[in-house]
Tab-separated table of C-alpha atoms and ligand atoms in Angstrom:
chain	number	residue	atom	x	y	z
A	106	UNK	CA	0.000	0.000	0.000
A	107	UNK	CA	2.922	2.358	1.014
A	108	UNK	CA	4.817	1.578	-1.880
A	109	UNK	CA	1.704	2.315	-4.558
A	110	UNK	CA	0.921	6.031	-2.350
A	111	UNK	CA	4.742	6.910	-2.784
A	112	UNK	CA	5.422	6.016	-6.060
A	113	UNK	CA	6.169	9.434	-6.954
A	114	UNK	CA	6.516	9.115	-11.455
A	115	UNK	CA	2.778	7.282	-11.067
A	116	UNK	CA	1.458	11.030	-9.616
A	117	UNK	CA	3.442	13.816	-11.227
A	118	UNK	CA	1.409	16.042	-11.570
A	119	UNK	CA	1.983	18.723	-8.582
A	120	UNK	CA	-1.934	18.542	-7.431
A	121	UNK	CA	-1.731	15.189	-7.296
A	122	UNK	CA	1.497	15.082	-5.069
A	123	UNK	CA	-0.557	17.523	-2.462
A	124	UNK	CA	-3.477	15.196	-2.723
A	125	UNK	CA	-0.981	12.053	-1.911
A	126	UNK	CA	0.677	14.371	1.097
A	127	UNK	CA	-3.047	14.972	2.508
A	128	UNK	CA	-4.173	11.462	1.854
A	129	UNK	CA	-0.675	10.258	4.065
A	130	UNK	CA	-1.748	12.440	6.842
A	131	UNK	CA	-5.031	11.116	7.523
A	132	UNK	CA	-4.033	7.525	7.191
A	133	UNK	CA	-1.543	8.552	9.795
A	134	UNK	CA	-4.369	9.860	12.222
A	135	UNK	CA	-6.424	6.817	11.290
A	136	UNK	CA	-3.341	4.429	12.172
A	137	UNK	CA	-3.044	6.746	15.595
A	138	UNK	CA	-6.783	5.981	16.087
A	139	UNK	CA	-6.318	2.293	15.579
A	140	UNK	CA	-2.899	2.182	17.855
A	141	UNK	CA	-5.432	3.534	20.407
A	142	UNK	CA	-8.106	1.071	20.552
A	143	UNK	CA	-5.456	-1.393	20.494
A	144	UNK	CA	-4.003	-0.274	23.150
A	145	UNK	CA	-7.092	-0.178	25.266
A	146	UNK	CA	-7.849	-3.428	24.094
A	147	UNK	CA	-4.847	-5.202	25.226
A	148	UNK	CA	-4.984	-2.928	28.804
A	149	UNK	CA	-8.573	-4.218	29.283
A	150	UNK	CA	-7.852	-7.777	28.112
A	151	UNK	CA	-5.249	-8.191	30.803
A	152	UNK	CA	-7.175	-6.705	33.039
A	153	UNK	CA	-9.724	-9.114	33.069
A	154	UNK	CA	-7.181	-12.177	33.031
A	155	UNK	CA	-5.887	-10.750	36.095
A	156	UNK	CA	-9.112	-10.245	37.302
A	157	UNK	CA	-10.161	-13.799	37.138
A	158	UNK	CA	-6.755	-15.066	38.409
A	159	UNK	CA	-7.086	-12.998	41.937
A	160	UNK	CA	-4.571	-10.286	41.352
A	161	UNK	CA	-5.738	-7.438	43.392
A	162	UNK	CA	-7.365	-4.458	41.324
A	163	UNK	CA	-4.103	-2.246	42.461
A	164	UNK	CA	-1.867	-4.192	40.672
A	165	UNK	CA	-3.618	-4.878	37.548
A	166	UNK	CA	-2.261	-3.711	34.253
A	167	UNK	CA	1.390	-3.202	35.867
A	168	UNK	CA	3.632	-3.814	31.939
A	169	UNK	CA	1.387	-2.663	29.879
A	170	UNK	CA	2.393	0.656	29.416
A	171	UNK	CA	5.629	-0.408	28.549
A	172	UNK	CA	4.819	-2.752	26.071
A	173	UNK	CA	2.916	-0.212	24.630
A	174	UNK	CA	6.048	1.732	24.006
A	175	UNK	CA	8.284	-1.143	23.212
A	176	UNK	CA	5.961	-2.075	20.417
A	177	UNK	CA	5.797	1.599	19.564
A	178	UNK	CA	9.652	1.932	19.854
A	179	UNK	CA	8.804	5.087	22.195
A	180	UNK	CA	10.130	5.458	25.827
A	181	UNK	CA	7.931	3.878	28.605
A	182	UNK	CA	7.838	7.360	29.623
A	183	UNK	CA	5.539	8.353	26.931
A	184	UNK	CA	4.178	4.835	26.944
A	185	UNK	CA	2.117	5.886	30.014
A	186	UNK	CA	1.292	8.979	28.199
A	187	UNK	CA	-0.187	6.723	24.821
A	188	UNK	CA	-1.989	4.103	27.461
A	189	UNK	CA	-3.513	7.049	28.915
A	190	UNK	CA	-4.546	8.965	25.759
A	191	UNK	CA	-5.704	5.614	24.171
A	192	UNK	CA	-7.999	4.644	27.796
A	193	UNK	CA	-9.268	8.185	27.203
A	194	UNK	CA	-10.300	8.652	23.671
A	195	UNK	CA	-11.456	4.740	23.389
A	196	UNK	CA	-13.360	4.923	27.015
A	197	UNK	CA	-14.142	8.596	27.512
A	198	UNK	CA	-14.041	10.784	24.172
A	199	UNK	CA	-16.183	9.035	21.251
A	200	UNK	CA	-16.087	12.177	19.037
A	201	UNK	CA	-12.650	13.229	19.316
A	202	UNK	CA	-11.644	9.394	18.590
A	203	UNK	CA	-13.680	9.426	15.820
A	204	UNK	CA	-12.032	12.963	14.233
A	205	UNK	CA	-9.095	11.251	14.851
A	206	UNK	CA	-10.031	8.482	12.722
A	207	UNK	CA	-11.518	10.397	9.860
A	208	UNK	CA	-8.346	12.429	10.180
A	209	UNK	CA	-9.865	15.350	11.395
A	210	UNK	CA	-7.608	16.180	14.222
A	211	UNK	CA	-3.888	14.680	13.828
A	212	UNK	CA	-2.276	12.614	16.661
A	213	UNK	CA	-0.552	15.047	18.274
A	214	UNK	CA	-4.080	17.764	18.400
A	215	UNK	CA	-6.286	15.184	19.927
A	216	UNK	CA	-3.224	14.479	22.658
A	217	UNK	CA	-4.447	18.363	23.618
A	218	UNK	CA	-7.618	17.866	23.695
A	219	UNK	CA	-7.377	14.993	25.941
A	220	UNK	CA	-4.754	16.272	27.941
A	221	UNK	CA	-6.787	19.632	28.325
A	222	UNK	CA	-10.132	17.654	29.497
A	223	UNK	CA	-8.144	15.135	32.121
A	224	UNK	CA	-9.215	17.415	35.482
A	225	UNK	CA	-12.773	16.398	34.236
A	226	UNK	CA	-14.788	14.215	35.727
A	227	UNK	CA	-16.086	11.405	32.725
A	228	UNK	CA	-19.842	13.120	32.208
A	229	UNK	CA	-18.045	16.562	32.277
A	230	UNK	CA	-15.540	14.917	30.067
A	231	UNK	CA	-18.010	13.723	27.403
A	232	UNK	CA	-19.457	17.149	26.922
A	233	UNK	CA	-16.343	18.856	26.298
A	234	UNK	CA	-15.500	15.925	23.611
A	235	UNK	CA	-19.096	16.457	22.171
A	236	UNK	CA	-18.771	19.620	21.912
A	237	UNK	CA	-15.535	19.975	20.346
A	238	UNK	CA	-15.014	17.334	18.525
A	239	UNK	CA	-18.552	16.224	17.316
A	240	UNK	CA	-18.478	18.269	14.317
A	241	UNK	CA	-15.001	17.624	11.910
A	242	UNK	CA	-15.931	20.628	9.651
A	243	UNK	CA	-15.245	22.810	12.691
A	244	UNK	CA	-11.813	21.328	13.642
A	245	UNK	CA	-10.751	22.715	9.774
A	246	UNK	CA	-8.171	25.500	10.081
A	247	UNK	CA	-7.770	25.518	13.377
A	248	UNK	CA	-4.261	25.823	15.027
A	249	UNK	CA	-2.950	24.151	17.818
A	250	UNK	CA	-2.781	27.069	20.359
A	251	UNK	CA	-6.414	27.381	19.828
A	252	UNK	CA	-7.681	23.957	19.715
A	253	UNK	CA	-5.810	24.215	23.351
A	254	UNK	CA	-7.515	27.045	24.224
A	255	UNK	CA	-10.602	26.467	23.281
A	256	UNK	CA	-10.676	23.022	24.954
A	257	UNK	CA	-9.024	25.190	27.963
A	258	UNK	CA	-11.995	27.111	27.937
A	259	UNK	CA	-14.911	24.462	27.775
A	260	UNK	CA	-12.896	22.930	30.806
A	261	UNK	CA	-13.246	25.821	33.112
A	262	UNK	CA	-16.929	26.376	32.105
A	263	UNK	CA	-17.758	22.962	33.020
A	264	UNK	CA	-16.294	23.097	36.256
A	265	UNK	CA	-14.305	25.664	37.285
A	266	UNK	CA	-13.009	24.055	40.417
A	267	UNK	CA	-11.255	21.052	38.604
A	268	UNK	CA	-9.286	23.489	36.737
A	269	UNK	CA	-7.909	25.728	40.268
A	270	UNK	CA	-7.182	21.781	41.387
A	271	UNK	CA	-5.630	20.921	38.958
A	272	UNK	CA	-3.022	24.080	38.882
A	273	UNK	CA	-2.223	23.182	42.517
A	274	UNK	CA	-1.840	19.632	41.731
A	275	UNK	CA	0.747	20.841	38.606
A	276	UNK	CA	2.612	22.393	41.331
A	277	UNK	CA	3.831	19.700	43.112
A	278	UNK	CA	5.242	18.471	39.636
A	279	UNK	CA	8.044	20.891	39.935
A	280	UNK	CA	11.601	19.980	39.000
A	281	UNK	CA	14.859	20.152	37.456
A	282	UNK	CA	16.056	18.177	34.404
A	283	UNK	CA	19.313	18.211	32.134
A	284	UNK	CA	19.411	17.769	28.337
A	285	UNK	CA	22.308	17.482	25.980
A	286	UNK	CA	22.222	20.447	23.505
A	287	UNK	CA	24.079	20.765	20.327
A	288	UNK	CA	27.946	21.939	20.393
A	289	UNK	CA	28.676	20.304	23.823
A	290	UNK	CA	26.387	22.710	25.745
A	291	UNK	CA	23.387	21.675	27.778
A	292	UNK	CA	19.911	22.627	28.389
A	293	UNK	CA	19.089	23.050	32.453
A	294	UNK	CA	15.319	23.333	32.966
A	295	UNK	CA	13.478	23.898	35.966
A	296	UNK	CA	10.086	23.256	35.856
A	297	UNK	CA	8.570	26.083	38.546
A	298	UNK	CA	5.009	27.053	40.012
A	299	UNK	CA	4.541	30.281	37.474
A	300	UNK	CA	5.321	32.711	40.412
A	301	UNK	CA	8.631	31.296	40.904
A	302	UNK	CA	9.616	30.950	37.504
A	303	UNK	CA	8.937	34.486	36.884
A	304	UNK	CA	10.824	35.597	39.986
A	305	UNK	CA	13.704	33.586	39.148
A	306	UNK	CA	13.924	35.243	35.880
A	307	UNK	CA	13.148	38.703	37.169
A	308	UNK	CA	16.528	38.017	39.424
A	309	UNK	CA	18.397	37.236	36.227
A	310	UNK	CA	17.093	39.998	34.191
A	311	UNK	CA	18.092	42.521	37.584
A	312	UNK	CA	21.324	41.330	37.531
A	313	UNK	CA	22.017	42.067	33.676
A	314	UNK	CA	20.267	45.365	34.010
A	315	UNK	CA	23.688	46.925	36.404
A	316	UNK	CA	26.560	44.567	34.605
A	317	UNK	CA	28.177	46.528	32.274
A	318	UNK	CA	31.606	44.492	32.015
A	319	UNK	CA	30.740	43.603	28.117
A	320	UNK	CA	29.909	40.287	28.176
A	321	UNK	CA	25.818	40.401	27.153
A	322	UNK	CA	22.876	40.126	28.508
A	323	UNK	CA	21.912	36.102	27.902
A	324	UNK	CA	25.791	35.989	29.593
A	325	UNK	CA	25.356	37.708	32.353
A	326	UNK	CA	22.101	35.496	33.233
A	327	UNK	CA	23.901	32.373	32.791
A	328	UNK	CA	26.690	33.528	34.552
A	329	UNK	CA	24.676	34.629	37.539
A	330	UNK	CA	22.528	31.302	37.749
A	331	UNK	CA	25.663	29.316	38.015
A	332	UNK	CA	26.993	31.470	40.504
A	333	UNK	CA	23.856	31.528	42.691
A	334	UNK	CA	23.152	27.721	42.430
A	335	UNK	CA	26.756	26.502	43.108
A	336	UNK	CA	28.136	28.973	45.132
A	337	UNK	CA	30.999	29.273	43.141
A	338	UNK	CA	32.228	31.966	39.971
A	339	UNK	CA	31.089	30.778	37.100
A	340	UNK	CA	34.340	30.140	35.450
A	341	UNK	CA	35.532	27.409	38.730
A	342	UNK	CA	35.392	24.219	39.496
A	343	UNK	CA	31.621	22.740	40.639
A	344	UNK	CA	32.502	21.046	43.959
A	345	UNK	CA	30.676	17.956	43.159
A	346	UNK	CA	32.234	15.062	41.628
A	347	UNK	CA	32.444	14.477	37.334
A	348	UNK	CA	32.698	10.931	36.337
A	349	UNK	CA	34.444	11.280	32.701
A	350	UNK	CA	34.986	8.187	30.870
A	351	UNK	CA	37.829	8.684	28.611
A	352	UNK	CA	40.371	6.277	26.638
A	353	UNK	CA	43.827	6.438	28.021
A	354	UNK	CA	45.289	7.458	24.866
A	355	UNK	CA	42.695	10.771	24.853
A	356	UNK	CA	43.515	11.622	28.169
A	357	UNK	CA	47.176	12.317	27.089
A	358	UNK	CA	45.988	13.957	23.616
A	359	UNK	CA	47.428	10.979	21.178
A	360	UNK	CA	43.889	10.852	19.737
A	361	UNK	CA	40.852	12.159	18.484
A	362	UNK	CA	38.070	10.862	20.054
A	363	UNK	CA	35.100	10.803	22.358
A	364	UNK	CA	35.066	10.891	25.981
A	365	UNK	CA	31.525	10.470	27.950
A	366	UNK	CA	30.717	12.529	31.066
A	367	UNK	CA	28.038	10.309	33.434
A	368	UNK	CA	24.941	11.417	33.557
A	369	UNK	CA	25.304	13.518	30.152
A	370	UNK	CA	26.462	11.659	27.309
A	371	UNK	CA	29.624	12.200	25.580
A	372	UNK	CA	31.688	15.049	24.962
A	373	UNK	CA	34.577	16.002	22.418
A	374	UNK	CA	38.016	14.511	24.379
A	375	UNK	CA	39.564	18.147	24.354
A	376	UNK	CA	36.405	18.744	26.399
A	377	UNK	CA	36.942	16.030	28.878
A	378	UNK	CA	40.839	17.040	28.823
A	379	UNK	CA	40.247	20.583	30.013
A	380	UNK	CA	37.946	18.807	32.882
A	381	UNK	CA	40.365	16.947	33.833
A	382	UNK	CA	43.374	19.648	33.386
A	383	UNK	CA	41.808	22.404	35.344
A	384	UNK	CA	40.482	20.114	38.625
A	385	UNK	CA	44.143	18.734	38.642
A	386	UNK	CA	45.121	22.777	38.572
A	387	UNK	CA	42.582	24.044	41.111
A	388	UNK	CA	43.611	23.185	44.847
A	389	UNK	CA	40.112	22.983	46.026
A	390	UNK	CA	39.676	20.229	43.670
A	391	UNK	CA	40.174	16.528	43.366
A	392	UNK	CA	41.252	14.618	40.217
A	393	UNK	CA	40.789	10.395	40.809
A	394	UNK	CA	41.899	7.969	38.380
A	395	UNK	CA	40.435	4.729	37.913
A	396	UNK	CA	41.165	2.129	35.441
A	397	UNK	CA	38.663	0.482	33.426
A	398	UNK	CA	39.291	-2.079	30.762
A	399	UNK	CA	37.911	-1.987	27.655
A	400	UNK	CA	38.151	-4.509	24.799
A	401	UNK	CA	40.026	-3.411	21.627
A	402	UNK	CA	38.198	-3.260	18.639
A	403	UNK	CA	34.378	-3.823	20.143
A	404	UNK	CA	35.438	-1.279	22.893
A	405	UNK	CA	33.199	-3.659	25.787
A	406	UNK	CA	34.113	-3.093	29.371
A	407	UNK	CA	35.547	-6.077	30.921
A	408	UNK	CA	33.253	-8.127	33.712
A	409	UNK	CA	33.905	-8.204	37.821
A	410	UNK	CA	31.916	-10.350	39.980
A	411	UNK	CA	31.023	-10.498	43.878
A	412	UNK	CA	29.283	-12.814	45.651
A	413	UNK	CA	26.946	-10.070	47.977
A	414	UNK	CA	23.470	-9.343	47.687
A	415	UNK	CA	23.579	-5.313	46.995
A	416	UNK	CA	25.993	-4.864	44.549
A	417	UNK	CA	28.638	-3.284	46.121
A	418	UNK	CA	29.999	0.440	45.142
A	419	UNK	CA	32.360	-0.750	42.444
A	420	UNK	CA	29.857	-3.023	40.414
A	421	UNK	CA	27.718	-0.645	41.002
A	422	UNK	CA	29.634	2.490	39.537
A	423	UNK	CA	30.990	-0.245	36.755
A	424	UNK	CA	27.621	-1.055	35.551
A	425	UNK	CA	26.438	2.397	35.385
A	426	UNK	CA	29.675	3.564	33.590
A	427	UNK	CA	28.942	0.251	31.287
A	428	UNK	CA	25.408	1.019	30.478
A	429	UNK	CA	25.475	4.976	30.377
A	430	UNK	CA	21.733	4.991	30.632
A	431	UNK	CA	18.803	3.156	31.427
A	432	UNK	CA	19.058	-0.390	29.374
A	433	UNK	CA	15.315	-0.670	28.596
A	434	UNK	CA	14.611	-0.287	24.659
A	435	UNK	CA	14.228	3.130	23.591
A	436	UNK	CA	14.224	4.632	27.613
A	437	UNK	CA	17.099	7.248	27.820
A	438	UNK	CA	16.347	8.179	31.345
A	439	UNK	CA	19.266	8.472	33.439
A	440	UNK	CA	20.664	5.355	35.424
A	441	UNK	CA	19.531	4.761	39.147
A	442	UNK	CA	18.907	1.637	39.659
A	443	UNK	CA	21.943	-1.213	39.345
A	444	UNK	CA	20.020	-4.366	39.713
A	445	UNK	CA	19.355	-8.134	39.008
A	446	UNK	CA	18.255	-9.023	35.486
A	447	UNK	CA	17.782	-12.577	36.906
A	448	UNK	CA	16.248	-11.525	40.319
A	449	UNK	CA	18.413	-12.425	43.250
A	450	UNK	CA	15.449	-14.661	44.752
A	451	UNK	CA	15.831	-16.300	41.684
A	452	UNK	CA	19.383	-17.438	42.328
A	453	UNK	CA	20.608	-14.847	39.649
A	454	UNK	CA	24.011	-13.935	40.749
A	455	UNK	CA	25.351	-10.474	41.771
A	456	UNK	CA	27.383	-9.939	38.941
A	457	UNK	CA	28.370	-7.160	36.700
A	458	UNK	CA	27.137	-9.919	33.693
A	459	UNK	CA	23.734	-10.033	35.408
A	460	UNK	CA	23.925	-6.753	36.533
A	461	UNK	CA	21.874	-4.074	34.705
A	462	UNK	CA	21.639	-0.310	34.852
A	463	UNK	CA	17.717	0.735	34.952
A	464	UNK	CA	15.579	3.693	35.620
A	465	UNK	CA	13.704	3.531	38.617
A	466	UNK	CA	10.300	3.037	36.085
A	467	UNK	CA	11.864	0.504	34.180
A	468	UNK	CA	13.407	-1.252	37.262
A	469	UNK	CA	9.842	-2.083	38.295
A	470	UNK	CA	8.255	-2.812	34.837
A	471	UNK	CA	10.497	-5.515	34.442
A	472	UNK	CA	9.360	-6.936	37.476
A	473	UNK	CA	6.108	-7.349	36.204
A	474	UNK	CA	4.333	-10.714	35.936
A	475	UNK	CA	5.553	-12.638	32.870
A	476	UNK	CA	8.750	-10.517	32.370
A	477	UNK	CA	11.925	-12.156	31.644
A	478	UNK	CA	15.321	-10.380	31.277
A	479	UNK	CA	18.095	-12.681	29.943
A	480	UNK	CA	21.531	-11.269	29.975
A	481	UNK	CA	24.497	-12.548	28.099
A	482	UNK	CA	27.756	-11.147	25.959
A	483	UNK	CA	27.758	-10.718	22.288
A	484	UNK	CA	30.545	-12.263	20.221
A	485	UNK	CA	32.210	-9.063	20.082
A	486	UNK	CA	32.325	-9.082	23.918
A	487	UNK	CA	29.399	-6.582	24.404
A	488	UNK	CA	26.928	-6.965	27.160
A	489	UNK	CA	23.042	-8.124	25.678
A	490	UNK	CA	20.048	-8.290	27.581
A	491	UNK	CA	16.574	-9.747	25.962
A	492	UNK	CA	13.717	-8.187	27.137
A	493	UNK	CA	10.808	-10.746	27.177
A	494	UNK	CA	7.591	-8.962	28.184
A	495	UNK	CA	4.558	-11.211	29.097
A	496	UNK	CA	2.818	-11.554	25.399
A	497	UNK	CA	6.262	-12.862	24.835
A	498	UNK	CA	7.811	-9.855	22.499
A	499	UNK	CA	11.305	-9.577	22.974
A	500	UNK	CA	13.533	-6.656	22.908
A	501	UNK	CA	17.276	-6.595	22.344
A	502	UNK	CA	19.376	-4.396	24.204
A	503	UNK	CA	23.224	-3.393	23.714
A	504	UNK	CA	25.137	-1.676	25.692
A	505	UNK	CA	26.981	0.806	24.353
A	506	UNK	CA	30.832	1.068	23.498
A	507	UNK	CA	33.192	2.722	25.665
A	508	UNK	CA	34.081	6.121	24.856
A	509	UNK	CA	36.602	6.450	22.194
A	510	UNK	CA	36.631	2.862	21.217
A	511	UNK	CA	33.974	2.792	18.160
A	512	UNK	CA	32.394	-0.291	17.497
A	513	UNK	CA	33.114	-2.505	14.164
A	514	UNK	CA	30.176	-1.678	11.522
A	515	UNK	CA	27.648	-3.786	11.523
A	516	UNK	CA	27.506	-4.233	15.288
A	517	UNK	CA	24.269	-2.979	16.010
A	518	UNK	CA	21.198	-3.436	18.111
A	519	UNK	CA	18.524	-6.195	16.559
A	520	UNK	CA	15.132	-6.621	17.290
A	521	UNK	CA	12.507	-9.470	17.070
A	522	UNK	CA	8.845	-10.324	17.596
A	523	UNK	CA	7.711	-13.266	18.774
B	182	ZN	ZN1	14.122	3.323	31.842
């Protein structure tokens, strides 16, 4: 079907290629539509198994919003955000399911209209899809921003109260996250109650209002939320400790390469060389060197074993340097959990082979009834682990090569479907 809808000499004519363009979009807002009553489908089928084998109605439905996202190749992250949207639309909003399906609203609009209406209680719920959605024709030409606001806007006429909850619930959502951004600089967000955020900026703003030392504005602001948050110039040392991962020979400038900073992903080695260079230089500082050993050619990290229970600190930091981030398919959350891919209870052996670096989400999704994790190394000395999730899908998982030592070509992840 794909192949006759892009042959591209079959429509030349330039009408015809808009026509194709339109005709793609809506079968990708029908396939959206379909992904969702899947989705609910399979939630409400296991559901009911559960139901029937005694599993209390708390724990029902643990998994299934990450096999959503495995078989979408999306983080589980957003996998809870698709289970939710699908539950939603399928359960909750007939109309705007069924704009979705004509193509009336794309994917992404009907995720706004959902998310918009989710303080709602369901009859509250259904009028706001009804009236938005019930009529397509009125959905044409209408941007984003207002679809939002107009949904915004139902909301707080239906009940005005749900909305004031709801901001006061979005407060306790506050935080602080960390992003690479192009050019080996990074994006630090806070997430902040609005009066906060504002305040915070007003402080930065104030502070690049009396600097006149010619650096600009945006500098000045950075410069000044550095200082403030560490406690330190902004051109010093941060007194917390850097893991770098670098190859010996890029440490000592012999090669071009790539060095990986924990937590962040990797960096130029010139980068991870000036790290290294001015903490040696500054007094208050502390360079550590530890050696890690790293295969030639596939660039694996080399196993260690213990026989305890936790995995004790230097497992633990090996794994995490081994795995980078979270080892679930497609999850790029940060590492915080080193655990058991073959639980302990299970007689699976604390060991940096059965070790695995999770997020805290994915740590418990994998425990989830049915779930198998099966860890091995690949020929090129790389450590594998199979996800199997209870339908019996499995997901391969690689971890990645230590910095500086680039894999062999056609080492790459692989993925099957039972
Ligand atoms: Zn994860």
């Amino acid at each position: 079907m794909f192949e006759s809808l892009l042959d591209i000499d079959t429509y030349a004519a330039e009408s015809a290629l808009v026509e194709r363009i339109a005709a793609l979009e809506r079968l990708k807002a029908a396939a959206a539509a379909g992904q969702a009553r899947l989705a609910a489908a399979l939630d409400a089928a296991r559901r009911s198994a559960e139901a029937a084998a005694g599993v209390p109605a708390a724990r029902r439905g643990r998994g299934v919003a990450t096999e959503v996202a495995l078989a979408r190749r999306d983080s589980p992250a957003r996998g809870g955000r698709h289970l939710g949207f699908a539950k939603a639309l399928v359960h909750e909003m007939p109309h705007t399911l069924a704009a979705l399906e004509s193509g009336a609203l794309s994917e992404w609009r009907a995720t706004l209209v959902v998310r918009e209406s989710a303080c709602l209680d369901v009859e509250d719920r259904a009028r706001l899809d009804a009236e938005l959605c019930s009529d397509p024709a009125a959905l044409d030409g209408v941007g984003d921003a207002a679809l939002e606001a107009a949904a915004k806007a139902i909301a707080y006429r239906l009940d005005p109260h749900a909305v004031v909850d709801r901001a006061a619930k979005a407060a306790s959502e506050r935080t602080v996250t960390i992003r690479p951004a192009p050019d080996t600089m990074t994006y630090l967000t806070a997430l902040l109650p609005v009066a906060q955020g504002v305040s915070v900026f007003a402080a930065l703003k104030r502070e690049a209002d009396v600097c006149f030392d010619g650096r600009s504005r945006g500098q000045v602001m950075a410069d000044t939320l550095v200082e403030r948050v560490t406690g330190r110039p902004a051109d010093q040392a941060v007194p917390v400790t850097v893991n770098v991962v670098i190859s010996d020979q890029a440490l000592f400038g012999a090669e071009s390469a790539s060095a990986a900073i924990v937590g962040y992903g990797s960096v130029p080695s010139a980068v991870a060389q000036n790290l290294v260079t001015d903490a040696v230089a500054d007094g208050r500082s502390r360079a550590a060197l530890r050696r890690l050993y790293a295969r030639p050619g596939s660039g694996a990290l080399v196993a260690m074993d213990s026989r305890s229970r936790l995995f004790p600190k230097g497992l633990a930091d090996f794994i995490e340097l081994r795995d980078q981030r979270c080892r679930m398919p497609y999850c790029d959350a940060p590492v915080r959990h080193r655990d058991h891919a073959q639980p302990h209870r299970r007689g699976g052996p604390t060991s940096a082979l059965n070790g695995l670096g999770t997020c805290e989400a994915c740590n418990y999704a994998k425990e989830a009834a049915g779930w198998k994790v099966a860890t091995n190394v690949s020929e090129s000395g790389r450590h594998t682990a199979e996800f199997i999730t209870s339908t019996g899908a499995r997901y391969q998982s690689v971890a990645p090569p230590a910095p500086g030592t680039p894999p062999p070509p056609g080492d790459v992840e692989q993925l099957s479907v039972a």
